[in-house]
Coordinates of C-alpha atoms in Angstrom, one line a residue:
Chain A
M50 CA 5.3 29.3 19.4
I51 CA 7.6 26.7 20.1
E52 CA 8.4 25.8 23.7
A53 CA 11.0 23.2 24.5
E54 CA 11.3 21.6 28.1
D55 CA 13.8 19.7 28.9
L56 CA 13.8 18.0 25.9
T57 CA 16.9 15.0 25.3
K58 CA 17.0 12.3 23.2
R59 CA 19.9 9.4 23.1
Y60 CA 20.3 7.2 20.5
G61 CA 22.4 4.4 22.4
A62 CA 25.1 5.5 23.9
K63 CA 24.7 9.0 22.4
T64 CA 23.3 11.8 23.4
A65 CA 22.1 14.1 20.4
V66 CA 19.9 16.5 22.8
D67 CA 21.1 17.1 26.2
S68 CA 18.2 18.7 28.5
V69 CA 17.5 21.5 26.0
S70 CA 15.1 24.7 27.0
F71 CA 14.5 27.3 24.8
T72 CA 11.4 29.3 23.8
V73 CA 11.3 30.4 19.7
K74 CA 8.7 33.4 20.0
P75 CA 6.4 34.9 17.0
G76 CA 7.2 38.1 15.4
V77 CA 10.6 37.3 15.0
V78 CA 13.1 35.4 12.6
T79 CA 14.7 33.0 15.5
G80 CA 17.8 31.8 13.9
F81 CA 18.8 28.0 15.3
L82 CA 22.8 27.9 15.0
G83 CA 25.0 24.9 15.5
P84 CA 28.2 22.9 13.6
N85 CA 26.6 20.3 11.8
G86 CA 25.9 17.2 14.0
A87 CA 25.5 19.5 16.9
G88 CA 21.7 18.2 17.4
K89 CA 19.7 20.9 15.0
S90 CA 18.1 18.0 13.2
T91 CA 17.5 16.1 16.1
T92 CA 15.5 18.6 17.8
I93 CA 13.4 19.7 15.0
R94 CA 12.7 16.0 14.6
L95 CA 11.4 16.1 17.9
I96 CA 9.7 19.7 17.6
L97 CA 7.6 17.2 15.1
G98 CA 7.0 14.1 16.7
L99 CA 9.7 12.4 13.6
D100 CA 11.3 11.0 16.7
A101 CA 9.9 10.4 20.6
P102 CA 12.2 12.4 23.5
S103 CA 13.7 10.0 25.9
R104 CA 12.5 13.1 28.2
G105 CA 11.5 16.0 28.3
S106 CA 8.9 17.9 26.0
V107 CA 7.8 20.5 23.5
T108 CA 5.3 21.5 22.0
V109 CA 3.8 23.6 19.2
N110 CA 1.5 26.8 19.7
G111 CA 0.3 24.9 23.3
K112 CA 0.6 21.0 22.6
P113 CA 2.8 18.5 21.5
Y114 CA 2.4 18.4 17.7
R115 CA 0.7 15.2 17.0
D116 CA -2.8 16.4 18.8
H117 CA -3.0 19.3 16.5
P118 CA -6.6 18.6 14.6
A119 CA -4.4 20.4 11.6
P120 CA -0.7 19.4 11.9
L121 CA -0.1 21.3 8.8
H122 CA -2.0 25.1 9.9
E123 CA 0.3 24.9 13.0
V124 CA 3.5 23.8 11.6
G125 CA 5.4 24.5 8.3
A126 CA 8.4 22.2 8.0
L127 CA 11.0 21.9 6.2
L128 CA 13.9 18.7 7.0
E129 CA 17.0 19.5 6.3
A130 CA 17.1 15.7 4.5
R131 CA 14.9 15.5 1.9
A132 CA 11.2 14.2 1.9
V133 CA 10.2 13.2 -1.6
H134 CA 9.6 10.1 -3.4
T135 CA 11.4 10.4 -6.0
G136 CA 9.5 9.1 -8.9
R137 CA 6.4 11.5 -8.3
S138 CA 6.0 14.9 -9.5
A139 CA 5.9 17.8 -7.9
Y140 CA 2.4 18.7 -8.6
N141 CA 1.3 15.5 -7.0
H142 CA 3.8 15.4 -3.8
L143 CA 2.6 18.7 -2.7
L144 CA -1.1 17.8 -3.5
A145 CA -0.7 14.3 -1.8
L146 CA -0.1 16.0 1.2
A147 CA -2.6 19.0 0.8
E148 CA -5.3 16.2 0.7
T149 CA -4.7 15.1 4.2
H150 CA -6.1 18.6 5.2
G151 CA -8.7 19.2 2.6
I152 CA -6.3 21.7 1.1
G153 CA -7.4 22.4 -2.2
K154 CA -5.7 22.5 -5.6
Q155 CA -6.2 26.0 -6.2
R156 CA -3.6 27.0 -3.5
V157 CA -1.2 24.1 -4.1
K158 CA -1.1 25.5 -8.0
E159 CA 0.1 28.7 -6.0
L160 CA 2.1 27.1 -3.9
I161 CA 4.2 26.4 -7.1
D162 CA 4.1 29.7 -8.7
L163 CA 5.0 31.4 -6.0
V164 CA 8.2 29.2 -5.7
G165 CA 9.4 29.3 -8.8
L166 CA 8.7 25.8 -9.7
R167 CA 6.2 26.1 -12.8
E168 CA 7.4 24.7 -15.7
V169 CA 9.0 21.4 -13.6
S170 CA 5.8 20.9 -11.4
R171 CA 4.9 18.1 -13.8
K172 CA 8.4 16.6 -13.7
R173 CA 9.6 13.9 -11.7
V174 CA 11.4 15.2 -8.6
G175 CA 14.6 12.4 -8.3
Q176 CA 15.5 14.7 -11.6
F177 CA 15.4 18.0 -9.5
S178 CA 18.2 19.9 -8.8
L179 CA 19.2 20.6 -4.7
G180 CA 18.1 24.1 -5.2
M181 CA 15.0 23.2 -7.1
G182 CA 14.3 20.4 -4.4
Q183 CA 14.7 23.2 -1.5
R184 CA 11.7 25.5 -3.8
L185 CA 9.6 22.4 -3.5
G186 CA 10.4 21.3 0.7
I187 CA 9.8 25.3 1.2
A188 CA 6.2 25.0 -1.0
A189 CA 5.4 22.3 1.6
A190 CA 6.2 24.0 4.5
L191 CA 4.1 26.8 3.5
L192 CA 0.8 24.8 2.4
G193 CA -0.8 24.5 5.3
D194 CA -1.0 28.6 6.2
P195 CA 0.8 28.1 8.9
Q196 CA 1.9 29.6 12.4
A197 CA 5.2 28.5 12.4
L198 CA 7.7 27.7 10.4
I199 CA 10.7 25.8 11.2
L200 CA 13.4 25.5 7.9
D201 CA 16.6 23.4 8.2
E202 CA 19.2 24.1 6.7
P203 CA 17.0 26.5 3.7
V204 CA 19.5 28.2 1.7
N205 CA 21.9 24.6 1.2
G206 CA 21.8 24.4 -2.6
L207 CA 20.1 27.6 -3.4
D208 CA 21.3 29.8 -6.0
P209 CA 22.1 33.4 -4.9
E210 CA 18.9 34.7 -6.2
G211 CA 17.4 31.9 -4.7
V212 CA 19.1 32.6 -1.3
H213 CA 18.2 35.9 -1.4
W214 CA 14.4 35.0 -2.2
I215 CA 14.4 33.2 1.1
R216 CA 15.5 35.8 3.0
N217 CA 12.9 38.1 2.3
L218 CA 10.3 35.4 2.2
L219 CA 11.7 34.5 6.2
K220 CA 11.3 38.8 7.1
G221 CA 7.8 38.7 5.5
L222 CA 6.4 35.3 7.3
A223 CA 8.0 36.7 11.2
A224 CA 6.3 40.3 10.6
D225 CA 3.3 38.5 9.8
G226 CA 3.2 37.8 12.7
R227 CA 4.4 33.6 12.0
T228 CA 7.1 31.9 14.6
V229 CA 10.0 31.5 12.1
F230 CA 12.6 28.9 13.3
V231 CA 15.5 29.1 11.1
S232 CA 18.8 26.5 11.5
S233 CA 21.8 26.6 9.3
H234 CA 25.6 25.8 10.6
L235 CA 26.4 29.6 9.2
M236 CA 27.1 32.5 10.8
S237 CA 27.0 34.8 8.1
E238 CA 23.6 33.4 6.7
M239 CA 21.9 33.8 10.3
A240 CA 23.4 37.6 10.8
L241 CA 21.0 38.7 7.8
T242 CA 18.2 37.1 8.4
A243 CA 17.9 35.8 12.4
T244 CA 16.9 39.2 15.1
H245 CA 16.9 36.4 17.8
L246 CA 19.6 33.8 18.5
I247 CA 19.7 30.0 19.8
V248 CA 22.9 28.6 19.8
I249 CA 23.6 24.2 20.0
G250 CA 26.2 23.0 20.2
R251 CA 26.9 19.0 21.3
G252 CA 23.8 18.6 21.8
R253 CA 23.5 21.5 24.6
I254 CA 22.5 25.0 24.7
I255 CA 25.2 27.1 24.8
A256 CA 23.7 31.0 23.5
D257 CA 19.6 32.4 24.0
M258 CA 20.0 35.8 23.0
P259 CA 18.7 38.9 20.1
M260 CA 21.9 38.5 18.0
D261 CA 22.8 42.2 18.3
Q262 CA 23.8 40.7 22.1
F263 CA 25.1 37.9 20.9
I264 CA 27.4 39.7 18.5
R265 CA 28.6 41.5 21.4
A266 CA 29.2 39.1 24.1
A267 CA 31.2 37.0 21.5
S268 CA 33.7 38.9 19.5
K269 CA 36.6 39.6 20.1
R270 CA 37.6 43.5 19.5
V271 CA 41.2 43.8 17.8
V272 CA 42.8 46.7 16.5
R273 CA 45.3 46.6 14.5
V274 CA 48.3 48.7 14.7
R275 CA 51.2 49.6 12.3
S276 CA 54.0 50.9 12.8
P277 CA 57.6 50.8 12.2
E278 CA 58.4 51.0 15.7
G279 CA 56.8 47.5 16.3
A280 CA 58.8 45.9 19.0
Q281 CA 58.9 49.3 21.0
L282 CA 54.9 49.3 21.0
R283 CA 54.7 46.1 21.3
E284 CA 56.8 46.1 25.0
A285 CA 55.1 49.0 26.0
L286 CA 51.4 48.0 25.8
L287 CA 52.3 44.5 27.1
A288 CA 50.6 43.7 30.4
P289 CA 48.1 40.9 32.1
E290 CA 44.9 40.6 30.3
I291 CA 46.3 42.2 26.8
E292 CA 47.4 39.9 23.9
V293 CA 49.4 41.6 20.5
I294 CA 50.6 39.2 18.1
D295 CA 52.6 39.8 15.2
I296 CA 50.8 39.4 11.9
E297 CA 54.2 40.8 9.5
P298 CA 56.7 43.2 10.6
G299 CA 55.4 46.2 11.6
L300 CA 52.0 44.8 12.0
L301 CA 50.3 44.2 15.6
E302 CA 46.9 42.8 16.4
V303 CA 46.2 44.0 19.5
S304 CA 43.1 42.5 21.7
G305 CA 42.0 43.9 25.7
L306 CA 43.0 47.5 24.9
T307 CA 40.7 50.5 22.5
A308 CA 42.3 52.2 20.2
A309 CA 42.2 54.8 21.9
Q310 CA 44.3 53.5 24.8
I311 CA 46.7 52.3 22.4
G312 CA 47.2 56.0 20.7
T313 CA 47.6 57.8 24.1
A314 CA 50.1 54.8 24.7
A315 CA 52.0 55.7 21.4
A316 CA 51.6 59.1 21.7
E317 CA 53.3 59.0 25.7
R318 CA 56.7 57.4 24.2
G319 CA 56.8 59.4 21.2
I320 CA 56.3 56.0 19.1
V321 CA 55.3 56.9 15.0
L322 CA 52.0 54.8 13.9
H323 CA 50.7 54.7 10.4
E324 CA 47.5 52.4 11.3
L325 CA 45.5 52.4 14.2
T326 CA 42.4 49.9 13.1
P327 CA 39.6 48.9 15.5
K328 CA 38.2 45.3 14.0
E329 CA 35.1 43.7 15.0
A330 CA 35.9 40.3 14.8
S331 CA 34.0 38.1 12.5
L332 CA 30.7 36.7 13.0
E333 CA 31.8 33.3 11.6
E334 CA 34.4 34.1 14.2
A335 CA 32.7 34.9 17.2
F336 CA 30.9 31.4 16.0
M337 CA 33.2 29.4 16.0
E338 CA 35.3 30.9 19.4
L339 CA 31.9 29.8 20.4
T340 CA 31.5 26.1 19.3
R341 CA 35.2 25.4 18.8
E342 CA 35.5 22.8 21.4
D343 CA 32.3 21.3 20.0
V344 CA 33.6 20.9 16.8
E345 CA 36.7 19.6 18.0
F346 CA 34.9 17.0 20.1
S347 CA 32.7 16.2 17.1
A348 CA 34.8 15.4 14.7
R349 CA 37.2 13.1 17.3
N350 CA 33.9 11.2 17.8
E351 CA 32.3 11.1 14.5
Q352 CA 33.1 7.4 13.7
A353 CA 32.2 6.3 17.1
E354 CA 28.5 8.3 17.2
R355 CA 28.0 6.9 13.5
D356 CA 28.7 3.3 14.9
A357 CA 26.5 4.3 18.0
L358 CA 23.7 5.3 15.8
G359 CA 24.4 2.1 13.4
A360 CA 23.9 0.3 16.7
S361 CA 21.0 2.0 17.8
R362 CA 19.1 1.6 14.6
Chain B
M170 CA 10.0 33.2 -11.7
S171 CA 8.4 36.3 -9.8
T172 CA 10.6 35.5 -6.4
D173 CA 11.3 38.4 -4.9
A174 CA 9.2 40.0 -2.9
A175 CA 8.3 39.9 0.8
G176 CA 7.0 36.7 1.5
G177 CA 4.4 37.6 4.0
T178 CA 2.7 39.9 1.4
Q179 CA 2.5 37.2 -1.5
L180 CA 1.1 34.8 0.6
A181 CA -1.7 36.9 1.9
Q182 CA -2.4 36.3 -2.0
L183 CA -2.9 33.0 -1.7
S184 CA -6.4 31.2 -1.5
A185 CA -7.0 30.5 2.0
F186 CA -6.4 27.3 4.1
P187 CA -9.8 26.2 4.5
A188 CA -12.1 26.8 7.5
N189 CA -12.8 23.2 7.8
G190 CA -9.0 21.8 7.0
R191 CA -8.0 19.3 9.0
V192 CA -7.1 15.4 8.9
T193 CA -9.3 13.1 8.9
Q194 CA -8.9 9.6 8.0
V195 CA -11.1 9.8 4.5
R196 CA -8.8 12.8 3.8
V197 CA -5.7 10.7 4.4
A198 CA -7.5 8.1 2.2
R199 CA -7.5 10.5 -0.6
S200 CA -3.6 10.9 -0.2
E201 CA -3.2 7.7 -0.3
W202 CA -5.1 7.1 -3.2
R203 CA -3.0 9.8 -5.4
K204 CA -0.3 8.8 -4.1
L205 CA -0.4 5.0 -5.1
W206 CA -1.4 5.9 -8.7
S207 CA 1.1 9.0 -8.8
V208 CA 4.1 6.7 -9.4
R209 CA 5.3 3.7 -11.9
S210 CA 5.0 0.9 -9.9
T211 CA 1.8 0.6 -9.1
R212 CA 0.8 -0.1 -12.7
Y213 CA 3.7 -1.6 -13.8
S214 CA 2.9 -3.9 -11.1
L215 CA -0.8 -4.4 -11.6
L216 CA -0.5 -4.7 -15.0
A217 CA 2.4 -7.8 -14.5
L218 CA -0.5 -9.3 -12.1
I219 CA -2.9 -8.6 -14.8
A220 CA -0.7 -10.9 -17.2
L221 CA 0.5 -13.1 -14.8
T222 CA -2.5 -14.2 -13.9
I223 CA -4.9 -14.9 -17.1
G224 CA -1.3 -15.8 -19.6
I225 CA -0.1 -17.7 -17.4
A226 CA -3.6 -19.8 -16.8
A227 CA -3.9 -19.4 -20.9
I228 CA -0.7 -20.8 -21.9
A229 CA -0.6 -23.9 -18.6
A230 CA -4.6 -24.5 -20.6
A231 CA -3.5 -24.9 -23.7
V232 CA -1.0 -26.9 -23.1
V233 CA -2.8 -29.4 -21.3
A234 CA -5.6 -29.3 -24.5
A235 CA -2.7 -29.9 -26.4
R236 CA -1.4 -32.7 -24.6
Y237 CA -4.3 -34.1 -23.7
P238 CA -5.2 -37.0 -26.2
Q239 CA -2.0 -38.5 -25.7
M240 CA -1.7 -38.4 -22.1
S241 CA -2.5 -42.2 -20.2
P242 CA -5.8 -42.7 -18.2
R243 CA -3.5 -42.1 -15.0
A244 CA -2.1 -38.6 -16.3
R245 CA -5.4 -37.7 -17.3
A246 CA -6.8 -38.2 -13.7
N247 CA -4.6 -36.6 -11.7
I248 CA -4.6 -33.0 -13.7
D249 CA -6.9 -31.0 -11.7
P250 CA -8.6 -28.3 -13.9
M251 CA -9.1 -25.4 -11.4
K252 CA -5.5 -25.6 -10.7
V253 CA -4.5 -25.5 -14.1
T254 CA -7.6 -22.8 -14.4
L255 CA -5.8 -20.5 -11.3
A256 CA -2.0 -21.7 -12.4
G257 CA -1.4 -18.3 -13.1
V258 CA -2.5 -17.3 -9.5
Q259 CA 1.2 -18.7 -8.0
L260 CA 3.3 -15.7 -9.7
G261 CA 0.4 -13.2 -9.7
Q262 CA 0.7 -13.2 -5.9
L263 CA 4.7 -12.3 -6.3
A264 CA 3.9 -8.7 -7.9
I265 CA 0.7 -7.9 -5.6
G266 CA 3.2 -8.6 -3.0
V267 CA 6.1 -6.6 -4.2
L268 CA 3.8 -3.9 -5.1
G269 CA 2.2 -4.3 -1.6
V270 CA 5.2 -3.9 0.2
L271 CA 6.3 -1.0 -2.0
V272 CA 2.9 1.1 -0.8
I273 CA 5.1 1.8 2.6
T274 CA 8.7 1.0 1.8
A275 CA 9.0 3.4 -1.3
E276 CA 8.3 5.9 1.4
Y277 CA 11.2 5.5 3.8
S278 CA 14.0 4.5 1.0
T279 CA 12.8 8.1 -0.7
G280 CA 12.5 10.0 2.9
M281 CA 9.3 10.4 2.2
I282 CA 7.1 9.0 4.9
R283 CA 8.7 12.1 7.0
A284 CA 6.7 14.4 4.9
S285 CA 4.0 11.9 5.6
L286 CA 3.9 11.4 9.2
G287 CA 4.8 15.3 9.1
A288 CA 1.2 15.6 7.9
V289 CA -0.3 13.1 9.6
P290 CA 1.6 13.0 13.2
K291 CA -1.1 10.7 14.7
R292 CA 0.1 7.8 12.3
L293 CA -2.4 5.4 12.3
P294 CA -4.4 7.3 9.8
V295 CA -1.9 6.8 7.1
L296 CA -1.5 3.1 7.4
W297 CA -4.4 2.2 7.9
A298 CA -6.0 4.7 4.7
K299 CA -2.7 2.4 2.6
A300 CA -4.2 -0.8 3.4
G301 CA -8.1 0.2 2.9
V302 CA -7.1 2.2 -0.3
F303 CA -4.6 -0.8 -1.7
G304 CA -6.8 -3.7 -0.6
L305 CA -9.4 -1.9 -2.3
V306 CA -7.3 -1.6 -5.3
A307 CA -6.0 -5.4 -5.1
L308 CA -9.9 -6.7 -5.1
V309 CA -10.9 -4.6 -8.1
V310 CA -8.2 -5.5 -10.3
S311 CA -7.9 -9.4 -8.6
I312 CA -11.2 -10.3 -8.9
P313 CA -11.6 -9.6 -13.0
S314 CA -8.3 -10.9 -13.3
V315 CA -9.4 -15.0 -12.3
V316 CA -12.4 -14.6 -13.3
I317 CA -11.1 -14.3 -17.1
A318 CA -8.5 -16.6 -16.1
F319 CA -11.5 -18.5 -15.4
F320 CA -13.5 -18.3 -18.8
L321 CA -10.7 -17.9 -21.1
A322 CA -8.8 -21.6 -19.6
Q323 CA -12.0 -23.1 -19.7
S324 CA -12.9 -22.0 -23.7
L325 CA -9.1 -23.7 -24.3
L326 CA -10.3 -26.8 -22.0
S327 CA -13.3 -27.2 -24.2
S328 CA -12.8 -29.6 -26.4
H329 CA -12.0 -31.8 -23.7
P330 CA -15.7 -32.2 -21.6
Q331 CA -13.7 -34.4 -18.9
L332 CA -12.2 -30.6 -18.3
H333 CA -15.0 -28.8 -18.2
L334 CA -15.9 -26.8 -14.5
A335 CA -18.9 -24.8 -14.8
F336 CA -19.0 -21.7 -12.6
G337 CA -22.2 -22.8 -11.2
A338 CA -21.4 -26.0 -10.0
P339 CA -20.8 -26.9 -6.3
G340 CA -17.3 -24.6 -5.5
V341 CA -16.5 -23.6 -8.6
A342 CA -17.2 -19.8 -8.1
R343 CA -16.2 -20.0 -4.8
A344 CA -12.3 -20.6 -5.8
V345 CA -12.3 -18.5 -8.7
I346 CA -14.2 -15.5 -6.6
G347 CA -11.6 -17.1 -3.5
A348 CA -8.5 -16.6 -5.8
G349 CA -9.7 -13.0 -6.4
L350 CA -10.4 -12.8 -2.7
Y351 CA -6.8 -14.5 -2.0
L352 CA -4.6 -12.0 -3.8
T353 CA -6.2 -9.1 -2.0
V354 CA -5.1 -10.3 1.1
V355 CA -1.8 -11.3 -0.1
G356 CA -1.1 -7.8 -0.9
L357 CA -2.9 -6.1 2.8
M358 CA -0.2 -8.9 4.4
S359 CA 2.8 -7.5 2.5
V360 CA 1.6 -4.1 3.2
G361 CA 1.9 -4.9 7.1
I362 CA 5.3 -6.8 6.6
G363 CA 6.8 -3.5 4.6
T364 CA 5.6 -1.7 7.5
I365 CA 7.2 -3.9 10.0
L366 CA 10.6 -4.4 8.4
R367 CA 10.8 -0.6 6.4
S368 CA 13.4 -1.2 3.9
T369 CA 12.5 -2.9 -0.1
A370 CA 14.5 -5.9 0.2
G371 CA 14.2 -7.1 3.2
A372 CA 10.4 -7.3 3.5
I373 CA 10.2 -8.5 -0.6
A374 CA 12.5 -11.6 0.7
T375 CA 10.6 -11.9 4.0
F376 CA 7.5 -12.4 1.6
V377 CA 8.8 -14.3 -0.6
A378 CA 10.4 -16.5 2.0
L379 CA 7.4 -16.5 3.9
M380 CA 5.0 -18.0 1.0
F381 CA 7.6 -19.3 -1.7
V382 CA 10.8 -21.2 0.5
I383 CA 9.3 -22.3 3.9
P384 CA 6.3 -24.5 2.3
P385 CA 8.4 -26.7 1.1
L386 CA 11.1 -26.7 3.6
M387 CA 8.5 -27.8 5.9
N388 CA 9.1 -32.2 4.3
I389 CA 12.4 -31.9 6.0
L390 CA 10.5 -31.8 9.6
P391 CA 9.1 -35.4 11.0
T392 CA 5.7 -35.9 9.2
S393 CA 3.8 -35.7 11.7
W394 CA 4.8 -31.9 12.7
N395 CA 5.4 -31.5 8.7
D396 CA 1.3 -32.2 8.7
T397 CA -0.1 -30.8 11.6
A398 CA 1.7 -27.1 11.4
S399 CA 1.5 -26.9 7.4
P400 CA -2.0 -26.5 6.8
Y401 CA -1.8 -23.1 8.7
L402 CA 1.0 -21.7 6.6
P403 CA 0.2 -18.5 4.9
S404 CA 0.3 -19.9 1.4
N405 CA -1.4 -23.4 2.2
A406 CA -4.2 -21.8 4.5
G407 CA -5.0 -19.1 1.9
Q408 CA -5.0 -21.3 -1.0
A409 CA -7.5 -23.7 0.5
V410 CA -10.2 -21.8 -0.6
M411 CA -9.3 -21.6 -4.6
S412 CA -8.6 -25.5 -4.4
L413 CA -11.6 -27.9 -4.9
T414 CA -10.5 -31.3 -3.5
H415 CA -9.2 -31.0 0.5
G416 CA -7.4 -33.9 2.0
A417 CA -6.8 -34.9 5.1
N418 CA -4.0 -32.6 5.6
T419 CA -5.5 -29.4 4.3
L420 CA -8.3 -26.7 5.9
A421 CA -12.0 -26.4 4.8
P422 CA -11.9 -23.8 2.4
W423 CA -13.4 -20.5 4.2
T424 CA -10.8 -22.3 7.4
G425 CA -8.2 -22.5 4.9
F426 CA -9.2 -18.7 4.3
G427 CA -9.7 -17.0 8.2
V428 CA -6.0 -18.8 8.9
F429 CA -4.7 -16.8 5.9
C430 CA -6.7 -13.6 7.1
A431 CA -5.0 -13.9 10.5
W432 CA -1.5 -13.6 9.4
A433 CA -2.3 -10.6 7.4
A434 CA -4.3 -9.1 10.5
A435 CA -1.6 -10.2 12.7
A436 CA 1.2 -8.2 10.1
L437 CA -0.4 -4.6 9.8
A438 CA -1.3 -5.3 13.9
I439 CA 2.6 -5.7 14.2
G440 CA 3.1 -2.9 12.0
A441 CA 0.6 -0.5 13.4
V442 CA 2.4 -0.8 16.8
V443 CA 5.9 -0.6 16.1
L444 CA 4.3 2.8 13.5
I445 CA 3.6 4.3 16.9
R446 CA 6.6 3.6 19.2
R447 CA 9.5 3.6 16.4
D448 CA 11.1 6.9 15.2
A449 CA 10.0 7.8 11.4

């Protein structure tokens, strides 16, 4: 269980996370979705106590992360930025982290096997591919057999097999009753693993709801209509709240009406239809629709934000 | 790679998380011990420390021994056999200083610090463990190095009884062992500087400025200021313990060493404060 209350983080003039409150519950995979720069990584750093909040608080399993006697047993985290000394081997990296909690070599070796790094575990981490680095990060996150997992963009750089593995791993961890909090900027990835969704844009929570509800709320229903009498049909359907877009001659996309309503209207006027297809907007489209303003904002202000960050560090 | 199965069931088959699994200072120290010895820079820097401390002492002693017969009485009088013996410490301190800086700044440059502080979010145990483990290693390497340097240099100087120093003579053992202690505290101060500055380049530059650049620059100050302040600079204060002669403008051996320890303690204390306060 992760609970954030009025969580706020400012870096100089820039507010990276703005009065965010949410609860991540155990037993399900909760997706943390937002465009790049929306505040996902900052929120995760605040949960782990790597950054101190400017205002508000966040607890993990009832306490601030740093107050737990065995932090790695409470939360296992995979951070977006690499957190590994490049000159150290994967084995020594994991063992050094394990030793802070009295975790033995056996568990470290088993985790190396679990994430599929056995052959390279004595190699310097600097020689690892991005995908191998992610697998190492996941092994580190699992070291303490944590009640909660926080993974920032875990599928980044993984091959398809690795992506598939991560999805199953996350679902299995949630099925164990653990809290699983996974960030991504890709809606399609979230849709395959998460059952609950928290969407963040420009440092604020935009949506916090079950995945299926989000899909229903966010997607715009569109009906594809093919007709040799496109112009007449357009005339027949046009009304306030109803949008008709010409995709190509004889092909329309209608939003605001169901396929049945369109079919009935066409029949009443004797208009011939060759196709009538209800089309659900893809999740990616729904997500982009929801966060469009934030993305535009962040693109415009990217330079200014970088300057502000540089000045505050 | 057997990676295609439900994660939860796989995890259940692993060795269990220990029942007494929690963070303790001793465990963090064990972790820092592993971190120290699992990167190359540690062995290289310590080998450099040993080679410089012993090698330069041997070279200096050999040169002095060869030239001694041709020297004027005045030049002979100016030779301080203890300085010859400990000539390598001046460069050796660079090796231990760089390693002390790297112990912490390499974590910042690679991002490892996030994993370290993620595992130990109270943070200070990490700094104490780094300082303790590194200080111990520095001590265990430095003391034998200066003792070997002493006996090697003395054997090379043995043809000239005037240059002979007996280990048991007043102040000699103190100066030799003191040189080892000095190198250790140089390392500890560097850990503090590295913690404060986080950047490898910045911390090494600061270390070099403090130990090598500022002391000679003091000569541009009015003499009375220079005479008052110079003895308290870290290198001058610290090296008082490794000298057999003490003038009006140098501190007494252990007083000087105490002042130097205070510098190192201040660096570590400031490091501790900023480590707690700053975002990682």
